[in-house]
Coordinates of N, CA and C in Angstrom, one line a residue:
M87 N 102.8 121.5 91.0 CA 103.2 120.4 90.3 C 102.0 119.6 89.7
S88 N 102.2 119.1 88.5 CA 101.2 118.4 87.8 C 101.0 117.0 88.5
D89 N 99.7 116.5 88.4 CA 99.5 115.1 88.9 C 100.1 114.1 88.0
I90 N 100.4 114.4 86.8 CA 101.1 113.5 85.9 C 102.4 114.3 85.4
L91 N 103.5 113.7 85.7 CA 104.8 114.3 85.2 C 105.2 113.7 83.9
V92 N 105.5 114.5 82.9 CA 105.9 113.9 81.6 C 107.3 114.4 81.3
H93 N 108.3 113.5 81.2 CA 109.7 113.9 81.0 C 110.3 113.0 79.9
T94 N 110.9 113.6 78.9 CA 111.5 112.9 77.9 C 113.0 113.2 77.8
E95 N 113.8 112.1 77.8 CA 115.3 112.3 77.8 C 115.9 111.1 77.2
A96 N 116.8 111.3 76.3 CA 117.5 110.2 75.6 C 116.6 109.1 75.0
G97 N 115.5 109.6 74.4 CA 114.6 108.7 73.7 C 113.6 108.0 74.6
V98 N 113.6 108.3 75.9 CA 112.7 107.6 76.9 C 111.7 108.7 77.4
C99 N 110.5 108.4 77.2 CA 109.4 109.3 77.8 C 108.9 108.6 79.1
T100 N 109.1 109.3 80.2 CA 108.7 108.8 81.5 C 107.4 109.5 82.0
L101 N 106.4 108.7 82.3 CA 105.1 109.2 82.8 C 105.0 108.8 84.2
T102 N 105.0 109.8 85.1 CA 105.0 109.6 86.5 C 103.7 110.0 87.2
F103 N 103.1 109.0 87.9 CA 101.9 109.4 88.7 C 102.4 110.2 89.9
N104 N 101.9 111.4 90.0 CA 102.5 112.3 91.0 C 101.4 112.9 91.9
R105 N 100.7 112.1 92.5 CA 99.6 112.5 93.4 C 99.7 111.7 94.7
P106 N 100.9 111.8 95.4 CA 101.1 110.8 96.5 C 100.1 111.0 97.7
D107 N 99.6 112.2 97.9 CA 98.6 112.4 99.0 C 97.3 111.7 98.7
K108 N 97.0 111.3 97.5 CA 95.8 110.5 97.1 C 96.2 109.1 96.6
K109 N 97.4 108.7 97.0 CA 97.9 107.4 96.6 C 97.9 107.2 95.1
N110 N 98.2 108.3 94.4 CA 98.3 108.3 92.9 C 97.0 107.8 92.3
S111 N 95.9 108.0 92.9 CA 94.6 107.7 92.3 C 94.4 108.6 91.1
I112 N 93.7 108.1 90.1 CA 93.7 108.8 88.8 C 92.3 109.5 88.5
T113 N 92.4 110.7 88.2 CA 91.2 111.5 87.8 C 91.0 111.5 86.3
A114 N 89.8 112.0 85.9 CA 89.5 112.2 84.5 C 90.6 113.1 83.8
A115 N 90.9 114.2 84.5 CA 91.9 115.1 83.9 C 93.3 114.4 83.8
M116 N 93.6 113.5 84.7 CA 94.9 112.8 84.6 C 94.9 111.8 83.4
Y117 N 93.7 111.1 83.2 CA 93.6 110.2 82.1 C 93.8 111.0 80.8
G118 N 93.2 112.2 80.7 CA 93.4 113.1 79.5 C 94.8 113.4 79.3
T119 N 95.6 113.8 80.4 CA 97.0 114.1 80.2 C 97.8 112.9 79.8
L120 N 97.5 111.7 80.3 CA 98.1 110.5 79.9 C 97.9 110.1 78.5
A121 N 96.6 110.2 78.1 CA 96.2 109.9 76.7 C 97.0 110.8 75.7
D122 N 97.0 112.1 76.0 CA 97.7 113.1 75.2 C 99.2 112.7 75.1
A123 N 99.8 112.4 76.2 CA 101.2 112.1 76.2 C 101.6 110.8 75.4
I124 N 100.7 109.8 75.6 CA 101.0 108.6 74.9 C 100.8 108.7 73.4
E125 N 99.7 109.4 73.0 CA 99.5 109.7 71.6 C 100.6 110.5 71.0
A126 N 101.1 111.5 71.7 CA 102.2 112.3 71.2 C 103.5 111.4 71.1
A127 N 103.7 110.6 72.1 CA 104.9 109.7 72.1 C 104.9 108.7 70.9
A128 N 103.7 108.3 70.5 CA 103.5 107.3 69.4 C 104.0 107.9 68.1
S129 N 103.7 109.2 67.9 CA 104.1 109.9 66.7 C 105.4 110.6 66.7
D130 N 106.0 110.7 67.8 CA 107.3 111.5 67.9 C 108.5 110.6 67.7
P131 N 109.2 110.8 66.6 CA 110.3 109.9 66.3 C 111.5 110.0 67.3
A132 N 111.5 111.1 68.1 CA 112.5 111.2 69.2 C 112.2 110.3 70.4
V133 N 110.9 109.8 70.5 CA 110.6 109.0 71.6 C 110.6 107.5 71.1
R134 N 111.4 106.7 71.8 CA 111.6 105.3 71.4 C 110.9 104.3 72.3
C135 N 110.6 104.8 73.5 CA 109.8 103.9 74.5 C 109.3 104.8 75.6
V136 N 108.3 104.2 76.3 CA 107.6 104.9 77.4 C 107.7 104.1 78.6
V137 N 107.9 104.8 79.8 CA 108.0 104.2 81.1 C 106.9 104.8 82.0
F138 N 106.1 103.9 82.6 CA 105.1 104.4 83.6 C 105.8 104.1 85.0
Q139 N 105.6 105.1 85.9 CA 106.1 104.8 87.3 C 105.3 105.7 88.3
G140 N 105.3 105.2 89.5 CA 104.8 106.0 90.6 C 105.9 106.4 91.5
N141 N 105.9 106.1 92.8 CA 107.0 106.3 93.7 C 107.3 105.0 94.4
E142 N 108.2 105.0 95.3 CA 108.7 103.8 96.0 C 107.6 103.2 96.8
A143 N 106.6 104.0 97.2 CA 105.5 103.5 98.1 C 104.3 103.1 97.4
T144 N 104.0 103.7 96.3 CA 102.7 103.5 95.6 C 102.8 103.7 94.1
F145 N 102.3 102.7 93.4 CA 102.2 102.9 91.9 C 100.9 103.7 91.6
S146 N 99.7 103.1 91.9 CA 98.4 103.8 91.7 C 97.3 103.1 92.4
A147 N 96.5 103.8 93.1 CA 95.3 103.2 93.8 C 94.1 103.1 92.9
G148 N 94.4 103.3 91.6 CA 93.3 103.2 90.6 C 92.5 104.4 90.5
N149 N 91.2 104.3 90.1 CA 90.4 105.5 89.9 C 90.2 106.3 91.2
D150 N 90.2 107.6 91.1 CA 89.8 108.4 92.2 C 88.3 108.3 92.3
I151 N 87.8 107.7 93.3 CA 86.4 107.3 93.4 C 85.5 108.6 93.4
G152 N 85.8 109.6 94.1 CA 85.0 110.8 94.1 C 84.9 111.5 92.8
D153 N 86.1 111.6 92.1 CA 86.1 112.2 90.8 C 85.4 111.3 89.8
F154 N 85.5 110.0 90.0 CA 84.9 109.1 89.0 C 83.4 109.2 89.1
L155 N 82.9 109.3 90.4 CA 81.4 109.4 90.5 C 80.9 110.7 90.0
N156 N 81.7 111.8 90.1 CA 81.3 113.1 89.6 C 81.5 113.3 88.1
N157 N 82.5 112.5 87.6 CA 82.8 112.6 86.1 C 82.8 111.2 85.5
P158 N 81.7 110.4 85.5 CA 81.8 109.1 85.0 C 82.0 109.2 83.5
P159 N 82.7 108.2 82.9 CA 82.9 108.2 81.4 C 81.5 108.1 80.7
A160 N 81.3 109.1 79.9 CA 80.0 109.3 79.2 C 80.0 108.7 77.8
S161 N 81.1 108.5 77.2 CA 81.2 108.1 75.8 C 82.5 107.5 75.5
E162 N 82.7 106.9 74.3 CA 84.0 106.3 73.9 C 85.1 107.4 73.8
D163 N 84.7 108.6 73.8 CA 85.7 109.7 73.7 C 86.1 110.2 75.1
S164 N 85.6 109.6 76.1 CA 86.0 110.0 77.5 C 87.4 109.8 77.7
P165 N 88.1 110.6 78.6 CA 89.5 110.5 78.7 C 90.0 109.1 79.1
V166 N 89.3 108.3 79.9 CA 89.7 107.0 80.3 C 89.8 106.1 79.1
F167 N 88.8 106.2 78.2 CA 88.7 105.3 77.0 C 89.8 105.7 76.0
R168 N 90.1 107.0 75.9 CA 91.2 107.5 75.0 C 92.5 106.9 75.5
F169 N 92.6 106.9 76.9 CA 93.9 106.3 77.4 C 94.0 104.8 77.2
L170 N 92.9 104.1 77.4 CA 93.0 102.6 77.2 C 93.3 102.3 75.7
R171 N 92.7 103.0 74.8 CA 92.9 102.7 73.4 C 94.4 103.1 73.0
A172 N 94.9 104.2 73.6 CA 96.2 104.6 73.3 C 97.3 103.6 73.8
V173 N 97.0 103.1 75.0 CA 98.0 102.1 75.6 C 97.9 100.8 74.8
A174 N 96.7 100.4 74.5 CA 96.6 99.1 73.8 C 97.2 99.1 72.4
Q175 N 97.2 100.3 71.7 CA 97.7 100.4 70.4 C 99.1 101.0 70.3
F176 N 99.7 101.3 71.4 CA 101.0 102.0 71.4 C 102.0 101.1 70.6
P177 N 102.6 101.6 69.6 CA 103.5 100.8 68.7 C 104.9 100.6 69.2
K178 N 105.3 101.3 70.2 CA 106.7 101.2 70.7 C 106.7 100.5 72.1
P179 N 107.9 100.2 72.6 CA 108.0 99.5 73.9 C 107.4 100.3 75.0
L180 N 106.6 99.6 75.8 CA 106.0 100.2 77.0 C 106.5 99.5 78.2
L181 N 107.0 100.2 79.2 CA 107.6 99.6 80.4 C 106.9 100.2 81.6
A182 N 107.0 99.5 82.7 CA 106.5 100.0 84.0 C 107.4 99.6 85.2
A183 N 107.5 100.6 86.1 CA 108.2 100.3 87.4 C 107.1 100.4 88.4
V184 N 106.8 99.3 89.1 CA 105.6 99.2 90.0 C 106.1 98.9 91.4
C185 N 105.8 99.9 92.4 CA 106.1 99.6 93.8 C 104.8 99.9 94.6
G186 N 104.6 99.2 95.6 CA 103.4 99.4 96.5 C 102.1 99.0 95.7
P187 N 101.0 99.5 96.2 CA 99.7 99.1 95.6 C 99.6 99.5 94.1
A188 N 99.0 98.6 93.4 CA 98.6 98.8 92.0 C 97.2 98.3 91.9
V189 N 96.2 99.1 92.0 CA 94.8 98.8 92.1 C 94.1 99.0 90.8
G190 N 93.2 98.1 90.4 CA 92.4 98.4 89.3 C 93.2 98.6 88.0
I191 N 93.0 99.8 87.4 CA 93.7 100.2 86.2 C 95.2 100.2 86.5
G192 N 95.6 100.3 87.8 CA 97.0 100.3 88.1 C 97.6 98.9 87.8
T193 N 96.8 97.8 87.8 CA 97.2 96.5 87.4 C 96.9 96.2 86.0
T194 N 95.6 96.5 85.6 CA 95.2 96.1 84.2 C 96.1 96.8 83.1
L195 N 96.6 98.1 83.4 CA 97.5 98.8 82.5 C 98.7 97.9 82.2
L196 N 99.1 97.1 83.2 CA 100.4 96.4 83.0 C 100.3 95.2 82.0
F197 N 99.1 94.8 81.7 CA 98.9 93.7 80.8 C 99.1 94.2 79.3
H198 N 99.2 95.5 79.2 CA 99.5 96.1 77.9 C 101.0 96.5 77.8
C199 N 101.7 96.4 78.9 CA 103.1 96.8 78.9 C 104.0 95.6 78.4
D200 N 105.1 95.9 77.8 CA 106.0 94.9 77.3 C 107.0 94.4 78.3
L201 N 107.3 95.2 79.3 CA 108.3 94.9 80.3 C 107.8 95.5 81.6
V202 N 107.8 94.8 82.7 CA 107.3 95.3 84.0 C 108.3 94.9 85.1
Y203 N 108.8 95.9 85.9 CA 109.7 95.7 87.0 C 109.0 96.1 88.2
A204 N 109.1 95.3 89.2 CA 108.3 95.5 90.5 C 109.2 95.6 91.7
G205 N 108.9 96.5 92.6 CA 109.5 96.4 93.9 C 108.9 95.3 94.7
D206 N 109.7 94.8 95.7 CA 109.2 93.6 96.4 C 108.0 94.0 97.3
N207 N 107.6 95.2 97.4 CA 106.5 95.7 98.1 C 105.2 95.8 97.2
A208 N 105.3 95.5 96.0 CA 104.2 95.7 95.0 C 103.0 94.7 95.4
A209 N 101.8 95.3 95.3 CA 100.6 94.5 95.6 C 99.6 94.8 94.5
F210 N 99.3 93.8 93.7 CA 98.4 93.9 92.5 C 97.0 93.5 92.9
S211 N 96.0 94.3 92.4 CA 94.6 93.9 92.7 C 93.7 94.4 91.7
M212 N 92.6 93.7 91.4 CA 91.6 94.1 90.4 C 90.2 93.9 91.0
P213 N 89.8 94.8 91.9 CA 88.7 94.6 92.8 C 87.4 95.0 92.1
F214 N 87.2 94.8 90.8 CA 86.0 95.3 90.1 C 84.7 94.7 90.7
V215 N 84.7 93.4 90.8 CA 83.5 92.7 91.3 C 83.1 93.3 92.7
N216 N 84.1 93.6 93.5 CA 83.8 94.2 94.9 C 83.1 95.5 94.8
L217 N 83.2 96.2 93.7 CA 82.6 97.5 93.5 C 81.3 97.4 92.6
G218 N 80.9 96.1 92.4 CA 79.7 95.9 91.6 C 79.9 96.1 90.1
L219 N 81.1 96.0 89.7 CA 81.5 96.3 88.3 C 82.2 95.1 87.6
C220 N 82.6 95.3 86.4 CA 83.2 94.2 85.6 C 84.6 94.7 85.3
P221 N 85.5 93.8 84.8 CA 86.9 94.2 84.4 C 86.9 95.3 83.3
E222 N 88.0 95.9 83.1 CA 88.2 96.9 82.1 C 89.6 96.7 81.5
A223 N 89.9 97.5 80.4 CA 91.2 97.5 79.8 C 91.5 96.2 79.1
A224 N 90.5 95.5 78.7 CA 90.6 94.1 78.1 C 91.1 93.1 79.0
S225 N 91.0 93.4 80.4 CA 91.6 92.4 81.3 C 90.8 91.1 81.4
S226 N 89.5 91.1 81.0 CA 88.7 89.9 80.9 C 89.3 88.9 79.9
L227 N 90.0 89.5 78.9 CA 90.7 88.7 77.9 C 92.1 88.4 78.3
L228 N 92.9 89.4 78.7 CA 94.3 89.3 78.9 C 94.7 88.6 80.2
V229 N 93.9 88.8 81.2 CA 94.3 88.1 82.5 C 94.2 86.6 82.4
P230 N 93.1 86.0 81.8 CA 93.1 84.6 81.7 C 94.2 84.1 80.7
Q231 N 94.6 84.9 79.7 CA 95.6 84.4 78.8 C 97.0 84.3 79.5
M232 N 97.3 85.3 80.4 CA 98.6 85.3 81.1 C 98.6 84.4 82.3
L233 N 97.5 84.4 83.1 CA 97.5 83.7 84.4 C 97.0 82.3 84.3
G234 N 96.2 82.0 83.2 CA 95.5 80.8 83.2 C 94.1 81.0 83.8
Y235 N 93.1 80.3 83.4 CA 91.7 80.6 83.8 C 91.5 80.6 85.3
H236 N 92.0 79.6 86.0 CA 91.7 79.5 87.4 C 92.3 80.6 88.3
R237 N 93.6 80.9 87.9 CA 94.2 82.0 88.6 C 93.6 83.3 88.3
A238 N 93.2 83.5 87.0 CA 92.5 84.7 86.6 C 91.1 84.8 87.4
A239 N 90.4 83.7 87.5 CA 89.1 83.7 88.2 C 89.4 84.1 89.7
E240 N 90.4 83.6 90.3 CA 90.7 84.0 91.6 C 91.0 85.5 91.8
A241 N 91.8 86.0 90.8 CA 92.1 87.4 90.8 C 91.0 88.3 90.5
L242 N 90.1 87.9 89.6 CA 89.0 88.8 89.1 C 87.7 88.6 89.9
L243 N 87.4 87.4 90.4 CA 86.2 87.2 91.1 C 86.3 87.5 92.6
L244 N 87.5 87.3 93.2 CA 87.7 87.6 94.6 C 88.2 89.0 94.7
G245 N 89.0 89.5 93.7 CA 89.5 90.8 93.8 C 90.5 91.1 94.9
E246 N 91.2 90.0 95.3 CA 92.1 90.2 96.4 C 93.5 90.4 95.9
P247 N 94.4 91.1 96.7 CA 95.7 91.4 96.2 C 96.6 90.2 96.0
F248 N 97.5 90.2 95.1 CA 98.6 89.2 95.0 C 99.9 90.0 94.9
M249 N 100.9 89.4 95.4 CA 102.2 90.1 95.7 C 103.1 90.0 94.5
A250 N 104.3 90.6 94.6 CA 105.2 90.7 93.5 C 105.7 89.3 93.1
E251 N 106.0 88.5 94.1 CA 106.6 87.1 93.7 C 105.6 86.3 92.9
A252 N 104.3 86.4 93.3 CA 103.2 85.7 92.6 C 103.1 86.3 91.2
A253 N 103.2 87.6 91.0 CA 103.2 88.2 89.7 C 104.4 87.8 88.9
L254 N 105.5 87.6 89.5 CA 106.7 87.1 88.8 C 106.5 85.7 88.3
E255 N 105.9 84.9 89.1 CA 105.6 83.5 88.8 C 104.8 83.3 87.6
V256 N 103.7 84.1 87.5 CA 102.8 84.0 86.3 C 103.2 84.8 85.1
G257 N 104.3 85.6 85.2 CA 104.8 86.3 84.0 C 104.3 87.7 83.9
L258 N 103.6 88.2 84.8 CA 103.1 89.6 84.7 C 104.3 90.6 85.0
V259 N 105.3 90.1 85.8 CA 106.5 90.9 86.1 C 107.7 90.2 85.6
N260 N 108.7 91.0 85.1 CA 109.9 90.5 84.6 C 111.0 90.3 85.7
R261 N 110.9 91.1 86.7 CA 112.0 91.1 87.7 C 111.4 91.8 89.0
V262 N 111.8 91.2 90.2 CA 111.4 91.9 91.4 C 112.7 92.4 92.1
L263 N 112.6 93.7 92.5 CA 113.8 94.4 93.0 C 113.4 95.1 94.3
P264 N 114.4 95.5 95.1 CA 114.0 96.4 96.2 C 113.3 97.7 95.7
P265 N 112.4 98.2 96.4 CA 111.6 99.4 95.9 C 112.4 100.5 95.5
M266 N 113.5 100.8 96.1 CA 114.4 101.9 95.8 C 115.1 101.7 94.4
E267 N 115.1 100.5 94.0 CA 115.9 100.2 92.7 C 115.0 100.0 91.5
A268 N 113.7 99.8 91.7 CA 112.8 99.4 90.6 C 112.8 100.5 89.5
A269 N 112.6 101.7 89.8 CA 112.5 102.8 88.8 C 113.8 102.9 88.1
G270 N 114.9 102.9 88.8 CA 116.2 103.0 88.1 C 116.5 101.8 87.2
Y271 N 116.1 100.6 87.6 CA 116.3 99.5 86.7 C 115.5 99.6 85.5
A272 N 114.2 100.0 85.6 CA 113.3 100.2 84.4 C 113.9 101.3 83.5
Q273 N 114.5 102.3 84.1 CA 115.1 103.4 83.2 C 116.3 102.8 82.5
A274 N 117.1 102.0 83.1 CA 118.3 101.4 82.5 C 117.9 100.6 81.3
V275 N 116.8 99.7 81.5 CA 116.3 98.9 80.4 C 115.8 99.7 79.3
A276 N 115.0 100.8 79.7 CA 114.5 101.7 78.7 C 115.6 102.3 77.8
R277 N 116.7 102.7 78.4 CA 117.8 103.3 77.7 C 118.4 102.3 76.7
K278 N 118.5 101.0 77.2 CA 119.0 100.0 76.3 C 118.1 99.9 75.1
L279 N 116.8 99.9 75.3 CA 115.9 99.8 74.2 C 116.0 101.0 73.2
A280 N 116.1 102.2 73.9 CA 116.2 103.4 73.1 C 117.4 103.4 72.2
A281 N 118.5 102.7 72.5 CA 119.7 102.6 71.7 C 119.5 101.6 70.5
K282 N 118.5 100.9 70.5 CA 118.2 99.9 69.4 C 117.5 100.6 68.2
P283 N 117.5 99.9 67.1 CA 116.8 100.5 65.9 C 115.3 100.5 66.2
L284 N 114.7 101.7 66.1 CA 113.2 101.8 66.4 C 112.4 101.0 65.4
S285 N 112.8 100.9 64.2 CA 112.0 100.2 63.2 C 111.9 98.7 63.6
A286 N 113.0 98.2 64.1 CA 113.1 96.7 64.5 C 112.3 96.5 65.7
L287 N 112.3 97.4 66.7 CA 111.5 97.3 67.9 C 110.0 97.3 67.6
M288 N 109.6 98.3 66.7 CA 108.2 98.4 66.4 C 107.7 97.2 65.6
E289 N 108.5 96.7 64.7 CA 108.0 95.6 63.9 C 108.0 94.3 64.7
T290 N 108.9 94.1 65.6 CA 108.9 93.0 66.5 C 107.6 93.0 67.4
K291 N 107.4 94.2 67.9 CA 106.2 94.3 68.8 C 104.9 94.1 68.0
R292 N 104.9 94.6 66.7 CA 103.7 94.5 65.9 C 103.4 93.0 65.6
L293 N 104.5 92.3 65.3 CA 104.3 90.8 65.0 C 103.8 90.0 66.2
M294 N 104.4 90.4 67.4 CA 103.9 89.7 68.6 C 102.5 90.0 68.9
K295 N 102.0 91.2 68.6 CA 100.7 91.6 69.1 C 99.6 91.4 68.0
K296 N 100.0 91.2 66.7 CA 99.0 91.3 65.6 C 97.9 90.3 65.8
G297 N 98.1 89.1 66.4 CA 97.1 88.1 66.4 C 96.0 88.4 67.4
Q298 N 96.1 89.4 68.2 CA 95.0 89.7 69.2 C 94.6 91.2 69.3
I299 N 95.2 92.1 68.5 CA 94.9 93.5 68.7 C 93.5 93.8 68.4
Q300 N 92.9 93.2 67.4 CA 91.5 93.5 67.1 C 90.6 92.9 68.2
Q301 N 90.9 91.8 68.8 CA 90.2 91.2 69.9 C 90.3 92.1 71.1
V302 N 91.5 92.6 71.4 CA 91.7 93.5 72.5 C 90.9 94.7 72.4
M303 N 90.9 95.3 71.2 CA 90.1 96.6 71.0 C 88.6 96.3 71.2
S304 N 88.1 95.2 70.6 CA 86.7 94.9 70.7 C 86.3 94.6 72.2
T305 N 87.2 94.0 72.9 CA 87.0 93.6 74.3 C 86.9 94.9 75.2
I306 N 87.8 95.8 74.9 CA 87.8 97.1 75.6 C 86.5 97.8 75.4
A307 N 85.9 97.8 74.2 CA 84.7 98.4 73.9 C 83.5 97.7 74.6
E308 N 83.5 96.3 74.6 CA 82.5 95.6 75.2 C 82.5 95.8 76.7
E309 N 83.7 95.7 77.3 CA 83.8 95.9 78.7 C 83.3 97.3 79.1
G310 N 83.7 98.3 78.3 CA 83.3 99.7 78.6 C 81.8 99.8 78.6
A311 N 81.1 99.2 77.7 CA 79.6 99.3 77.6 C 79.0 98.6 78.9
S312 N 79.6 97.5 79.3 CA 79.1 96.8 80.5 C 79.4 97.6 81.7
F313 N 80.6 98.1 81.8 CA 81.0 98.9 82.9 C 80.1 100.1 83.1
G314 N 79.8 100.8 82.0 CA 79.0 102.0 82.1 C 77.6 101.6 82.6
R315 N 77.0 100.5 82.1 CA 75.7 100.1 82.5 C 75.7 99.7 84.0
M316 N 76.7 98.9 84.4 CA 76.8 98.4 85.8 C 77.0 99.5 86.8
L317 N 77.7 100.6 86.3 CA 77.9 101.7 87.2 C 76.6 102.4 87.7
R318 N 75.6 102.2 86.9 CA 74.3 102.8 87.2 C 73.4 101.9 88.0
E319 N 73.8 100.7 88.2 CA 73.0 99.6 88.9 C 73.1 99.6 90.4
P320 N 72.2 98.9 91.1 CA 72.2 99.0 92.6 C 73.5 98.5 93.2
A321 N 74.1 97.4 92.7 CA 75.3 96.9 93.3 C 76.4 97.9 93.4
A322 N 76.6 98.6 92.3 CA 77.7 99.7 92.3 C 77.3 100.8 93.2
R323 N 76.0 101.2 93.2 CA 75.6 102.3 94.0 C 75.9 102.0 95.5
E324 N 75.6 100.7 95.9 CA 75.8 100.3 97.2 C 77.3 100.2 97.6
A325 N 78.1 99.7 96.6 CA 79.5 99.6 96.8 C 80.2 101.0 97.0
F326 N 79.8 101.9 96.1 CA 80.4 103.2 96.2 C 79.9 104.0 97.4
G327 N 78.6 103.8 97.7 CA 78.1 104.5 98.9 C 78.8 104.0 100.1
A328 N 79.0 102.7 100.2 CA 79.7 102.2 101.4 C 81.1 102.7 101.5
F329 N 81.8 102.8 100.3 CA 83.2 103.2 100.3 C 83.2 104.7 100.8
M330 N 82.3 105.5 100.3 CA 82.4 106.9 100.7 C 82.0 107.1 102.2
A331 N 81.1 106.2 102.7 CA 80.7 106.3 104.1 C 81.6 105.5 105.0
R332 N 82.6 104.8 104.4 CA 83.6 104.0 105.2 C 82.9 102.9 106.0
R333 N 82.0 102.2 105.3 CA 81.3 101.1 105.9 C 81.4 99.9 105.0
K334 N 81.0 98.7 105.5 CA 81.1 97.5 104.7 C 79.8 97.4 103.9
P335 N 80.0 97.2 102.6 CA 78.8 97.1 101.7 C 77.9 95.9 102.0
D336 N 76.7 96.0 101.7 CA 75.7 94.9 102.0 C 75.1 94.5 100.6
F337 N 75.5 93.4 100.1 CA 75.0 93.0 98.8 C 74.0 91.8 98.9
S338 N 73.5 91.6 100.1 CA 72.7 90.4 100.4 C 71.4 90.4 99.6
Q339 N 70.9 91.6 99.2 CA 69.7 91.7 98.5 C 69.9 91.9 97.0
L340 N 71.2 91.9 96.5 CA 71.5 92.3 95.2 C 72.1 91.1 94.4

């Protein structure tokens, strides 16, 4: 079985993180598959919306650390950057069903979605600072816009999880459901959207997004440059070394 399942039915393309033994952590190869699928869905008139999902226990633990260290993004054409650009510019409705942990990109991806449905076990976190890194996916722009500055600072500077009800309160999530119902609910909404005129969906989304798309794309590029630089610096080396050795990192001299 593939680590990313791609299934299209009745106008809905469903992308499923399918690596449960690794908590759906994402490798470079998986980013490539996701980017290909999203780019194809954007140009396929038979696809009217896309749904991201994991399983009832886990959405995604974020980057696969071992794979990430062995295959760091080397250029703007790296799979992860292709994926981020594809998601940010996707012209049709994007939905997500999120249960369990949504770490790093598992959370920042959602700021590009139009509708998000969460299981009541969902836990969102953006622990970039804790890894000696900076935000990605334009989250340094989008998180303060949605959460407000102080809540964004709490989420991004502390990197601690916040739960589904808190995500609902700030507008990141549209509805909180029992974990066994989240994916089905997202699929039902996706089918409602798929029955609507695609031209009207796309134009409505374009009008809502047009004021910030250039800023989003430039922020993704700026964050990517900073992220790549910081990945080579002592704080990140200490954080990742500690993670791999299962010890607490020591940033006291950094």
